[in-house]
Amino acid sequence: MMYLQLFLAFFIPGILGYGGGPASIPLIENEVVERYNWMNVQEFGEVLALGNSLPGPIATKMAGYIGFEMGGVLGSFIAVFAIVAPSLILMILLGGILLKYKKSPKVKRLTLFVQPVIAILLGVMAWNFFSESYIGIGFWQTAVIVILSYFLIERWKIHPAFVIVGALLYGGFFL
């Protein structure tokens, strides 16, 4: 039963979040945290931070890790296959059609309509992480991490992987 749940937990976000990892992350969070209760928000945030610090698609890295935690090597394989399968199937079936009509104004408009939805999903996920952090470690600790991360990434152009590792070390030593 666990393997079927793993498959569904990653296949559904794979279908609904077609086209990119950032769109899939809130959907994966809903399945893993809310529906199956395999992790809490903090643990999911740590997996997300670890996945973001590694190269490659975020959704597959998260699927591999969570699948391994829940069902070992077979669970990892099932979860990664489940997250990749919808994209693979759609690419094979629809690739020729999209290539044929790629310059169509309707296709271009469709992509413009999807972008705000992705932005809202990412905003909701960020708000959930911020709220959980505020409850878990308090306002000042959260504010220090947010402000310092902003300056390191945006102003001083430090790679986000180093900022994530620094935040993990800060949390491990001081919290």
PDB file of N, CA, C and O in Angstrom, residues 63-119:
ATOM      1  N   ALA A  63      11.467  13.771  -4.765  1.00  0.00           N
ATOM      2  CA  ALA A  63      10.796  12.479  -4.896  1.00  0.00           C
ATOM      3  C   ALA A  63      11.736  11.344  -4.497  1.00  0.00           C
ATOM      4  O   ALA A  63      11.334  10.419  -3.784  1.00  0.00           O
ATOM      5  N   GLY A  64      12.973  11.424  -4.952  1.00  0.00           N
ATOM      6  CA  GLY A  64      13.936  10.383  -4.604  1.00  0.00           C
ATOM      7  C   GLY A  64      14.188  10.299  -3.112  1.00  0.00           C
ATOM      8  O   GLY A  64      14.203   9.216  -2.533  1.00  0.00           O
ATOM      9  N   TYR A  65      14.361  11.444  -2.473  1.00  0.00           N
ATOM     10  CA  TYR A  65      14.630  11.458  -1.033  1.00  0.00           C
ATOM     11  C   TYR A  65      13.426  10.974  -0.228  1.00  0.00           C
ATOM     12  O   TYR A  65      13.553  10.104   0.628  1.00  0.00           O
ATOM     13  N   ILE A  66      12.266  11.547  -0.515  1.00  0.00           N
ATOM     14  CA  ILE A  66      11.064  11.179   0.245  1.00  0.00           C
ATOM     15  C   ILE A  66      10.694   9.727  -0.027  1.00  0.00           C
ATOM     16  O   ILE A  66      10.318   8.992   0.894  1.00  0.00           O
ATOM     17  N   GLY A  67      10.825   9.301  -1.286  1.00  0.00           N
ATOM     18  CA  GLY A  67      10.554   7.899  -1.604  1.00  0.00           C
ATOM     19  C   GLY A  67      11.470   6.954  -0.858  1.00  0.00           C
ATOM     20  O   GLY A  67      11.037   5.916  -0.353  1.00  0.00           O
ATOM     21  N   PHE A  68      12.745   7.317  -0.751  1.00  0.00           N
ATOM     22  CA  PHE A  68      13.694   6.480  -0.019  1.00  0.00           C
ATOM     23  C   PHE A  68      13.349   6.449   1.467  1.00  0.00           C
ATOM     24  O   PHE A  68      13.414   5.399   2.101  1.00  0.00           O
ATOM     25  N   GLU A  69      12.998   7.592   2.034  1.00  0.00           N
ATOM     26  CA  GLU A  69      12.649   7.648   3.459  1.00  0.00           C
ATOM     27  C   GLU A  69      11.411   6.801   3.770  1.00  0.00           C
ATOM     28  O   GLU A  69      11.333   6.196   4.825  1.00  0.00           O
ATOM     29  N   MET A  70      10.463   6.769   2.840  1.00  0.00           N
ATOM     30  CA  MET A  70       9.214   6.061   3.089  1.00  0.00           C
ATOM     31  C   MET A  70       9.267   4.592   2.668  1.00  0.00           C
ATOM     32  O   MET A  70       8.611   3.765   3.278  1.00  0.00           O
ATOM     33  N   GLY A  71      10.022   4.282   1.610  1.00  0.00           N
ATOM     34  CA  GLY A  71       9.972   2.912   1.095  1.00  0.00           C
ATOM     35  C   GLY A  71      11.284   2.341   0.621  1.00  0.00           C
ATOM     36  O   GLY A  71      11.280   1.420  -0.199  1.00  0.00           O
ATOM     37  N   GLY A  72      12.396   2.892   1.058  1.00  0.00           N
ATOM     38  CA  GLY A  72      13.690   2.356   0.668  1.00  0.00           C
ATOM     39  C   GLY A  72      14.025   2.628  -0.793  1.00  0.00           C
ATOM     40  O   GLY A  72      13.489   3.547  -1.406  1.00  0.00           O
ATOM     41  N   VAL A  73      14.880   1.793  -1.351  1.00  0.00           N
ATOM     42  CA  VAL A  73      15.339   1.978  -2.723  1.00  0.00           C
ATOM     43  C   VAL A  73      14.175   1.831  -3.704  1.00  0.00           C
ATOM     44  O   VAL A  73      14.033   2.626  -4.634  1.00  0.00           O
ATOM     45  N   LEU A  74      13.324   0.846  -3.490  1.00  0.00           N
ATOM     46  CA  LEU A  74      12.171   0.665  -4.376  1.00  0.00           C
ATOM     47  C   LEU A  74      11.221   1.859  -4.275  1.00  0.00           C
ATOM     48  O   LEU A  74      10.705   2.334  -5.288  1.00  0.00           O
ATOM     49  N   GLY A  75      11.011   2.374  -3.079  1.00  0.00           N
ATOM     50  CA  GLY A  75      10.177   3.554  -2.901  1.00  0.00           C
ATOM     51  C   GLY A  75      10.748   4.764  -3.609  1.00  0.00           C
ATOM     52  O   GLY A  75      10.012   5.558  -4.204  1.00  0.00           O
ATOM     53  N   SER A  76      12.065   4.910  -3.573  1.00  0.00           N
ATOM     54  CA  SER A  76      12.728   6.000  -4.271  1.00  0.00           C
ATOM     55  C   SER A  76      12.521   5.883  -5.781  1.00  0.00           C
ATOM     56  O   SER A  76      12.199   6.860  -6.459  1.00  0.00           O
ATOM     57  N   PHE A  77      12.698   4.693  -6.312  1.00  0.00           N
ATOM     58  CA  PHE A  77      12.501   4.466  -7.735  1.00  0.00           C
ATOM     59  C   PHE A  77      11.062   4.767  -8.147  1.00  0.00           C
ATOM     60  O   PHE A  77      10.820   5.428  -9.162  1.00  0.00           O
ATOM     61  N   ILE A  78      10.103   4.288  -7.362  1.00  0.00           N
ATOM     62  CA  ILE A  78       8.686   4.502  -7.676  1.00  0.00           C
ATOM     63  C   ILE A  78       8.348   5.986  -7.646  1.00  0.00           C
ATOM     64  O   ILE A  78       7.658   6.498  -8.533  1.00  0.00           O
ATOM     65  N   ALA A  79       8.821   6.701  -6.634  1.00  0.00           N
ATOM     66  CA  ALA A  79       8.512   8.129  -6.513  1.00  0.00           C
ATOM     67  C   ALA A  79       9.121   8.931  -7.658  1.00  0.00           C
ATOM     68  O   ALA A  79       8.469   9.810  -8.228  1.00  0.00           O
ATOM     69  N   VAL A  80      10.367   8.634  -8.020  1.00  0.00           N
ATOM     70  CA  VAL A  80      11.007   9.359  -9.128  1.00  0.00           C
ATOM     71  C   VAL A  80      10.298   9.046 -10.439  1.00  0.00           C
ATOM     72  O   VAL A  80      10.030   9.943 -11.242  1.00  0.00           O
ATOM     73  N   PHE A  81       9.966   7.786 -10.668  1.00  0.00           N
ATOM     74  CA  PHE A  81       9.232   7.437 -11.881  1.00  0.00           C
ATOM     75  C   PHE A  81       7.878   8.142 -11.917  1.00  0.00           C
ATOM     76  O   PHE A  81       7.466   8.651 -12.967  1.00  0.00           O
ATOM     77  N   ALA A  82       7.195   8.177 -10.790  1.00  0.00           N
ATOM     78  CA  ALA A  82       5.864   8.795 -10.732  1.00  0.00           C
ATOM     79  C   ALA A  82       5.923  10.289 -11.039  1.00  0.00           C
ATOM     80  O   ALA A  82       5.030  10.817 -11.705  1.00  0.00           O
ATOM     81  N   ILE A  83       6.936  10.989 -10.563  1.00  0.00           N
ATOM     82  CA  ILE A  83       7.026  12.437 -10.811  1.00  0.00           C
ATOM     83  C   ILE A  83       7.428  12.724 -12.253  1.00  0.00           C
ATOM     84  O   ILE A  83       7.042  13.750 -12.821  1.00  0.00           O
ATOM     85  N   VAL A  84       8.166  11.820 -12.876  1.00  0.00           N
ATOM     86  CA  VAL A  84       8.646  12.024 -14.244  1.00  0.00           C
ATOM     87  C   VAL A  84       7.652  11.494 -15.284  1.00  0.00           C
ATOM     88  O   VAL A  84       7.566  12.038 -16.390  1.00  0.00           O
ATOM     89  N   ALA A  85       6.889  10.476 -14.960  1.00  0.00           N
ATOM     90  CA  ALA A  85       6.019   9.803 -15.923  1.00  0.00           C
ATOM     91  C   ALA A  85       5.032  10.725 -16.631  1.00  0.00           C
ATOM     92  O   ALA A  85       4.908  10.641 -17.861  1.00  0.00           O
ATOM     93  N   PRO A  86       4.310  11.621 -15.930  1.00  0.00           N
ATOM     94  CA  PRO A  86       3.368  12.476 -16.660  1.00  0.00           C
ATOM     95  C   PRO A  86       4.046  13.368 -17.702  1.00  0.00           C
ATOM     96  O   PRO A  86       3.544  13.501 -18.821  1.00  0.00           O
ATOM     97  N   SER A  87       5.166  13.942 -17.345  1.00  0.00           N
ATOM     98  CA  SER A  87       5.892  14.779 -18.303  1.00  0.00           C
ATOM     99  C   SER A  87       6.393  13.959 -19.480  1.00  0.00           C
ATOM    100  O   SER A  87       6.322  14.400 -20.630  1.00  0.00           O
ATOM    101  N   LEU A  88       6.891  12.789 -19.192  1.00  0.00           N
ATOM    102  CA  LEU A  88       7.397  11.919 -20.240  1.00  0.00           C
ATOM    103  C   LEU A  88       6.280  11.535 -21.208  1.00  0.00           C
ATOM    104  O   LEU A  88       6.441  11.626 -22.431  1.00  0.00           O
ATOM    105  N   ILE A  89       5.161  11.136 -20.667  1.00  0.00           N
ATOM    106  CA  ILE A  89       4.020  10.741 -21.499  1.00  0.00           C
ATOM    107  C   ILE A  89       3.525  11.920 -22.330  1.00  0.00           C
ATOM    108  O   ILE A  89       3.303  11.799 -23.539  1.00  0.00           O
ATOM    109  N   LEU A  90       3.353  13.068 -21.690  1.00  0.00           N
ATOM    110  CA  LEU A  90       2.856  14.236 -22.423  1.00  0.00           C
ATOM    111  C   LEU A  90       3.844  14.730 -23.474  1.00  0.00           C
ATOM    112  O   LEU A  90       3.443  15.186 -24.548  1.00  0.00           O
ATOM    113  N   MET A  91       5.120  14.662 -23.156  1.00  0.00           N
ATOM    114  CA  MET A  91       6.121  15.085 -24.144  1.00  0.00           C
ATOM    115  C   MET A  91       6.078  14.192 -25.379  1.00  0.00           C
ATOM    116  O   MET A  91       6.175  14.682 -26.507  1.00  0.00           O
ATOM    117  N   ILE A  92       5.915  12.922 -25.169  1.00  0.00           N
ATOM    118  CA  ILE A  92       5.860  12.001 -26.298  1.00  0.00           C
ATOM    119  C   ILE A  92       4.588  12.227 -27.113  1.00  0.00           C
ATOM    120  O   ILE A  92       4.629  12.310 -28.339  1.00  0.00           O
ATOM    121  N   LEU A  93       3.459  12.356 -26.421  1.00  0.00           N
ATOM    122  CA  LEU A  93       2.185  12.483 -27.123  1.00  0.00           C
ATOM    123  C   LEU A  93       1.954  13.862 -27.741  1.00  0.00           C
ATOM    124  O   LEU A  93       1.414  13.983 -28.834  1.00  0.00           O
ATOM    125  N   LEU A  94       2.351  14.905 -27.025  1.00  0.00           N
ATOM    126  CA  LEU A  94       2.022  16.253 -27.474  1.00  0.00           C
ATOM    127  C   LEU A  94       3.191  17.022 -28.085  1.00  0.00           C
ATOM    128  O   LEU A  94       3.001  18.133 -28.569  1.00  0.00           O
ATOM    129  N   GLY A  95       4.363  16.452 -28.050  1.00  0.00           N
ATOM    130  CA  GLY A  95       5.536  17.160 -28.560  1.00  0.00           C
ATOM    131  C   GLY A  95       5.407  17.592 -30.007  1.00  0.00           C
ATOM    132  O   GLY A  95       5.730  18.728 -30.359  1.00  0.00           O
ATOM    133  N   GLY A  96       4.928  16.699 -30.844  1.00  0.00           N
ATOM    134  CA  GLY A  96       4.764  17.031 -32.264  1.00  0.00           C
ATOM    135  C   GLY A  96       3.737  18.126 -32.485  1.00  0.00           C
ATOM    136  O   GLY A  96       3.936  19.016 -33.325  1.00  0.00           O
ATOM    137  N   ILE A  97       2.646  18.091 -31.744  1.00  0.00           N
ATOM    138  CA  ILE A  97       1.595  19.107 -31.899  1.00  0.00           C
ATOM    139  C   ILE A  97       2.105  20.478 -31.465  1.00  0.00           C
ATOM    140  O   ILE A  97       1.895  21.482 -32.158  1.00  0.00           O
ATOM    141  N   LEU A  98       2.770  20.533 -30.320  1.00  0.00           N
ATOM    142  CA  LEU A  98       3.290  21.818 -29.849  1.00  0.00           C
ATOM    143  C   LEU A  98       4.359  22.375 -30.791  1.00  0.00           C
ATOM    144  O   LEU A  98       4.424  23.586 -31.011  1.00  0.00           O
ATOM    145  N   LEU A  99       5.160  21.510 -31.327  1.00  0.00           N
ATOM    146  CA  LEU A  99       6.185  21.962 -32.270  1.00  0.00           C
ATOM    147  C   LEU A  99       5.550  22.551 -33.527  1.00  0.00           C
ATOM    148  O   LEU A  99       6.011  23.564 -34.045  1.00  0.00           O
ATOM    149  N   LYS A 100       4.460  21.959 -33.949  1.00  0.00           N
ATOM    150  CA  LYS A 100       3.768  22.426 -35.146  1.00  0.00           C
ATOM    151  C   LYS A 100       3.136  23.802 -34.941  1.00  0.00           C
ATOM    152  O   LYS A 100       3.135  24.632 -35.842  1.00  0.00           O
ATOM    153  N   TYR A 101       2.607  24.060 -33.736  1.00  0.00           N
ATOM    154  CA  TYR A 101       1.884  25.313 -33.477  1.00  0.00           C
ATOM    155  C   TYR A 101       2.611  26.250 -32.508  1.00  0.00           C
ATOM    156  O   TYR A 101       1.993  27.092 -31.873  1.00  0.00           O
ATOM    157  N   LYS A 102       3.910  26.132 -32.387  1.00  0.00           N
ATOM    158  CA  LYS A 102       4.643  26.918 -31.400  1.00  0.00           C
ATOM    159  C   LYS A 102       4.582  28.422 -31.629  1.00  0.00           C
ATOM    160  O   LYS A 102       4.731  29.195 -30.701  1.00  0.00           O
ATOM    161  N   LYS A 103       4.354  28.865 -32.841  1.00  0.00           N
ATOM    162  CA  LYS A 103       4.281  30.300 -33.110  1.00  0.00           C
ATOM    163  C   LYS A 103       2.854  30.842 -33.070  1.00  0.00           C
ATOM    164  O   LYS A 103       2.638  32.023 -33.311  1.00  0.00           O
ATOM    165  N   SER A 104       1.921  30.004 -32.726  1.00  0.00           N
ATOM    166  CA  SER A 104       0.517  30.414 -32.658  1.00  0.00           C
ATOM    167  C   SER A 104       0.294  31.393 -31.511  1.00  0.00           C
ATOM    168  O   SER A 104       0.793  31.193 -30.393  1.00  0.00           O
ATOM    169  N   PRO A 105      -0.468  32.460 -31.724  1.00  0.00           N
ATOM    170  CA  PRO A 105      -0.765  33.417 -30.646  1.00  0.00           C
ATOM    171  C   PRO A 105      -1.527  32.775 -29.492  1.00  0.00           C
ATOM    172  O   PRO A 105      -1.357  33.170 -28.339  1.00  0.00           O
ATOM    173  N   LYS A 106      -2.337  31.779 -29.778  1.00  0.00           N
ATOM    174  CA  LYS A 106      -3.102  31.107 -28.716  1.00  0.00           C
ATOM    175  C   LYS A 106      -2.177  30.344 -27.770  1.00  0.00           C
ATOM    176  O   LYS A 106      -2.371  30.355 -26.558  1.00  0.00           O
ATOM    177  N   VAL A 107      -1.191  29.689 -28.326  1.00  0.00           N
ATOM    178  CA  VAL A 107      -0.234  28.950 -27.498  1.00  0.00           C
ATOM    179  C   VAL A 107       0.581  29.922 -26.650  1.00  0.00           C
ATOM    180  O   VAL A 107       0.814  29.685 -25.465  1.00  0.00           O
ATOM    181  N   LYS A 108       0.993  31.041 -27.231  1.00  0.00           N
ATOM    182  CA  LYS A 108       1.742  32.048 -26.476  1.00  0.00           C
ATOM    183  C   LYS A 108       0.891  32.635 -25.350  1.00  0.00           C
ATOM    184  O   LYS A 108       1.381  32.867 -24.246  1.00  0.00           O
ATOM    185  N   ARG A 109      -0.394  32.874 -25.615  1.00  0.00           N
ATOM    186  CA  ARG A 109      -1.293  33.406 -24.586  1.00  0.00           C
ATOM    187  C   ARG A 109      -1.492  32.409 -23.451  1.00  0.00           C
ATOM    188  O   ARG A 109      -1.599  32.788 -22.289  1.00  0.00           O
ATOM    189  N   LEU A 110      -1.575  31.144 -23.787  1.00  0.00           N
ATOM    190  CA  LEU A 110      -1.751  30.111 -22.777  1.00  0.00           C
ATOM    191  C   LEU A 110      -0.616  30.143 -21.757  1.00  0.00           C
ATOM    192  O   LEU A 110      -0.858  30.042 -20.551  1.00  0.00           O
ATOM    193  N   THR A 111       0.609  30.303 -22.229  1.00  0.00           N
ATOM    194  CA  THR A 111       1.738  30.356 -21.288  1.00  0.00           C
ATOM    195  C   THR A 111       1.671  31.611 -20.411  1.00  0.00           C
ATOM    196  O   THR A 111       2.103  31.575 -19.265  1.00  0.00           O
ATOM    197  N   LEU A 112       1.130  32.685 -20.930  1.00  0.00           N
ATOM    198  CA  LEU A 112       0.982  33.894 -20.111  1.00  0.00           C
ATOM    199  C   LEU A 112      -0.041  33.703 -19.003  1.00  0.00           C
ATOM    200  O   LEU A 112       0.082  34.287 -17.929  1.00  0.00           O
ATOM    201  N   PHE A 113      -1.066  32.882 -19.235  1.00  0.00           N
ATOM    202  CA  PHE A 113      -2.084  32.633 -18.218  1.00  0.00           C
ATOM    203  C   PHE A 113      -1.575  31.707 -17.113  1.00  0.00           C
ATOM    204  O   PHE A 113      -2.057  31.755 -15.990  1.00  0.00           O
ATOM    205  N   VAL A 114      -0.620  30.864 -17.415  1.00  0.00           N
ATOM    206  CA  VAL A 114      -0.110  29.916 -16.432  1.00  0.00           C
ATOM    207  C   VAL A 114       0.847  30.596 -15.448  1.00  0.00           C
ATOM    208  O   VAL A 114       0.899  30.232 -14.271  1.00  0.00           O
ATOM    209  N   GLN A 115       1.563  31.605 -15.869  1.00  0.00           N
ATOM    210  CA  GLN A 115       2.573  32.240 -15.022  1.00  0.00           C
ATOM    211  C   GLN A 115       2.013  32.811 -13.724  1.00  0.00           C
ATOM    212  O   GLN A 115       2.622  32.606 -12.661  1.00  0.00           O
ATOM    213  N   PRO A 116       0.866  33.517 -13.696  1.00  0.00           N
ATOM    214  CA  PRO A 116       0.351  34.012 -12.422  1.00  0.00           C
ATOM    215  C   PRO A 116      -0.038  32.900 -11.456  1.00  0.00           C
ATOM    216  O   PRO A 116       0.119  33.040 -10.242  1.00  0.00           O
ATOM    217  N   VAL A 117      -0.524  31.788 -11.978  1.00  0.00           N
ATOM    218  CA  VAL A 117      -0.884  30.665 -11.122  1.00  0.00           C
ATOM    219  C   VAL A 117       0.357  30.128 -10.412  1.00  0.00           C
ATOM    220  O   VAL A 117       0.334  29.855  -9.205  1.00  0.00           O
ATOM    221  N   ILE A 118       1.451  29.997 -11.138  1.00  0.00           N
ATOM    222  CA  ILE A 118       2.701  29.528 -10.542  1.00  0.00           C
ATOM    223  C   ILE A 118       3.181  30.518  -9.480  1.00  0.00           C
ATOM    224  O   ILE A 118       3.624  30.123  -8.404  1.00  0.00           O
ATOM    225  N   ALA A 119       3.080  31.801  -9.776  1.00  0.00           N
ATOM    226  CA  ALA A 119       3.503  32.820  -8.815  1.00  0.00           C
ATOM    227  C   ALA A 119       2.681  32.735  -7.531  1.00  0.00           C
ATOM    228  O   ALA A 119       3.227  32.834  -6.423  1.00  0.00           O
TER     229      ALA A 119
END
